[in-house]
Every structure is written in structure tokens, then in C-alpha cells.
């Protein structure tokens, strides 16, 4: 087995060297856009917006932005993507789209159908491999580490078939698309990955776990946490390393790790390495290529053209709706520590698509970013402009200062007489005084956000904190068929989600403040 480890380590080192580029970010993005426009020029979308004319322009980026409008999901679906579900060809991307990632996003409850082309599947596979190679090459782990396998804790690879179309969780789509030889590097087995019932899948993983040599785990933090806890309880061991002694790396994405680090350090120890990735249903956007990096490096030549819009009141309403006059920026025009909404044009037929995420550049020279939240996933009832990034940072500080292990939380806004209130639900598996938590959380948020601090003295009159067991968050997810896979508990509840959550809490006979 040592030979296998040595070979894989050399492959990682070689691929890391080959995948670097000396071209400027702007040049890489221009090349990418040109390829996208060329590929889609004969589609209905390309003909409608005259891609061939754009390609002849002296500045194709400017011509593209002047010609093609910005779309959100509802707009591009209602005008173009609905035809993909009818089986139409050459709509926004050449050929017929046969696979769709189903996602509720993190702000709406209804399913979204995100097209996944074969080119996008290849792009995601390349980006994933590139990210892991770059990170592992820097760590220079011994060959024995490469004898282990990667545990992929994702959605079911058994996709739902509607006519001749396939639909399912993105993680299940990508896992099912792997070449057969790559299955030699991964667990669990194909039989287990096909399981759609999350509890049954966990039971099967736990049953087989002692047979595996796992070096890497990948998955959403909440579900990985549940698996580790259940493994330790099932095998009656003190820690996970009694089962998987070679476990060294956790690859995560889709949600901020800040609220989880404190508990994960307790659960996995201080020596666990963490690799942050930014994978959306619309594409693989960025990965952390160094353990010393604060942010994730954007992938600029892999089938995605990026644009950015400053996330402020000049460009967005208080409800997160894009204003008509909003100005877009290119990769060469962004600045560090400004919050941007991100727009994608991809090799799956998304064009100037506002995916709903907000990011900040931590290093513009290296094109490194962090995810800060969602354009509709923040609270601003009276001008407090509280982002998910603020919330995650506050919970992380709350954990450290009060020695807590809050991993799940959510918040929604409401009225307090003629003024406003924030109601928080914190996942905590021990008793804690609600008022102490409320005062401390409020104090931390005041230091993190000047607008919040100002409004707390005027219009934002109440900050209410409820404490419930972490398990309640997961049970609500299960009750709404959102257990496992890429699903995350929403940090800010919409009106419909709030009603569902409060109904669930009432059914469980949990008192609220």
C-alpha cells in the first residue's frame, strides 16, 4: 500500500504545478467569456442577444454587459429555463440539458431547478481535484496519508427521473458522475450512496465505518457532526481516531464554519486540518489553497465568468431586490473588504445570473474571497443591515467568551409595539439563562456592526433569545424533507419558514420567550 501512497502524493505535486497560470485575472476572465459566447452563439439565448455581434466587439465584456440583462432565478426560469424541463434543446446552452440540481436555496422554500450540463460536471470535477491537490501539496503529508480514502457524506446518487430528465441533490449528482476508477479512492460504497433515506444512510455508514481507512471527510458541517457523534457513541470510543487513526482533513463548504469551529475542535481535536470550498449548484467558484489563507482563491478559467455588484442601498432594496441602475464590476475593479453580490455566466447556460450570495475579497492580488451571506438572507427592518457574516462572527465570539458550543442558530424579525425586534433561536445542549445570552449577544453585535448599534438605541427595541437543543434544528429539517446532503438550516427565516418553525416548536411543546 505504500506504493499507492507514494504515487498519489506525486500526482498531487505534479498537478499542482501544471494547473498554475501566468495570465492576468482579467485576461483569464475575458478568455472564459469569449469561449462561453462562442459555445452558446447558436442557442436561442445566443441568437436573441446577438452573441456573434458581441464577439466582434472591441471590448466583448462591455458589449456583453450592455446587451444582456441581469437575471435572478425567477426571471431566467420563467423566460428561458422552463423550456429545459420540457426537453427543448439549444435554449441557453448547446444540446439538451438532462440533469438538474434541485435546491431550495437558503431563502425560498420552493424547489429551484438548476441546469447541470456535461461541461459543468467536468468543470466541477476539475475544480474539486485542483483544490484538493493545491492544499495537500502545501501540507506535504507523508505517503501513508494517501493510503487512506475520502468519505463523501453527500446526497443520494439515486436521482429522481422525470421522463428522460434526472434531478437530485448536487452532491449526489457529482458523486454519481465520478469515473469508476475514482471509486477506489472514496467511501461509502455505491450501494450506500444510492440510499435516499438519510437516517438509513447514516446507519449503513456507521455499520461499515470500522472497516475503512479514512483520511479525509467531506460534507456539510451539521451532518458531519451528527455522524461523528453517532460513531463515537455506537463504538463506545473516546474519540473518532480510535476508529479512523489517519483522519487528518475535513473539506467543507456551503456554510460558514465560524459557529462550528469551537465544537469541532472539541470533537476532532486541535490537529484537524480544514479546507474551505465554495461550491454552488451553479458552479465551483473558489477553494482554499493554503491553510494560511484567510480566504478562498477564485477559479477564473473553468467555465464561469464573474461580475460583482456592491451590496449596498444604492444597488439593492432593503428586501435584497436588485435596483435597475445597479453597476456591475469586473474582477479587475473590485476592492478588498467591500461586500459584493456575485453574478455568474456559466457553461451550463446561466447568463448574468444573480445567485444570491454575497462575498468579500480578502486579497485582490490572489483573488481570494470569503462568503459573507445572502442578498435576501439578512435583517434590516429599520436600517440595522445585519448580515449572516455578522451573525456567524457573533455566535463564534459568544461561544469563546462564554465557553459554549452553539453550532446551529436562526433569527427572524418582528414588531415590538411601534418598533422592531429580533428573535433568535440558539442550539445549546445545556441550560443557560436567556437574558444573559441576549445581553451578551446584543453587546457583541453592537461592536460588529455600527448600523445595528445605532438602531438599538432607537428603532430596534428588543433582542430576544430562545435556547433549544441542537437536535431540534435537525428534526425540523427532517420534517421538511431537508435532512442530509447539501441542505443547511436557514440562518434567517422567511415569512413562510418562520410560520413552519413556530408551528414545529409548538408541536414539540417548547416554550418561547
mmCIF file of C-alpha atoms in Angstrom, residues 83-84 95 103 143 145 147 158 193 209 250 293 309 313 322 328 416 430 444 460 462 498:
data_model
loop_
_atom_site.group_PDB
_atom_site.id
_atom_site.type_symbol
_atom_site.label_atom_id
_atom_site.label_comp_id
_atom_site.label_asym_id
_atom_site.label_seq_id
_atom_site.Cartn_x
_atom_site.Cartn_y
_atom_site.Cartn_z
ATOM 1 C CA UNK A 83 -38.227 25.111 -21.616
ATOM 2 C CA UNK A 84 -35.365 22.895 -20.460
ATOM 3 C CA UNK A 95 -27.742 20.478 -26.760
ATOM 4 C CA UNK A 103 -32.206 23.251 -4.423
ATOM 5 C CA UNK A 143 2.786 8.979 1.732
ATOM 6 C CA UNK A 145 -1.796 9.525 4.429
ATOM 7 C CA UNK A 147 -3.251 5.216 1.516
ATOM 8 C CA UNK A 158 -30.133 7.732 -6.997
ATOM 9 C CA UNK A 193 -24.542 6.412 -1.754
ATOM 10 C CA UNK A 209 -17.078 2.536 9.269
ATOM 11 C CA UNK A 250 -12.145 17.938 6.727
ATOM 12 C CA UNK A 293 -5.074 31.839 3.673
ATOM 13 C CA UNK A 309 -22.194 44.401 -7.584
ATOM 14 C CA UNK A 313 -28.534 50.644 -0.605
ATOM 15 C CA UNK A 322 -31.601 44.456 -7.309
ATOM 16 C CA UNK A 328 -21.516 45.789 -12.199
ATOM 17 C CA UNK A 416 -42.278 45.398 19.269
ATOM 18 C CA UNK A 430 -27.354 22.687 28.339
ATOM 19 C CA UNK A 444 -21.165 41.618 20.593
ATOM 20 C CA UNK A 460 -34.711 48.137 17.315
ATOM 21 C CA UNK A 462 -35.903 44.064 21.606
ATOM 22 C CA UNK A 498 -40.969 31.363 10.340
#
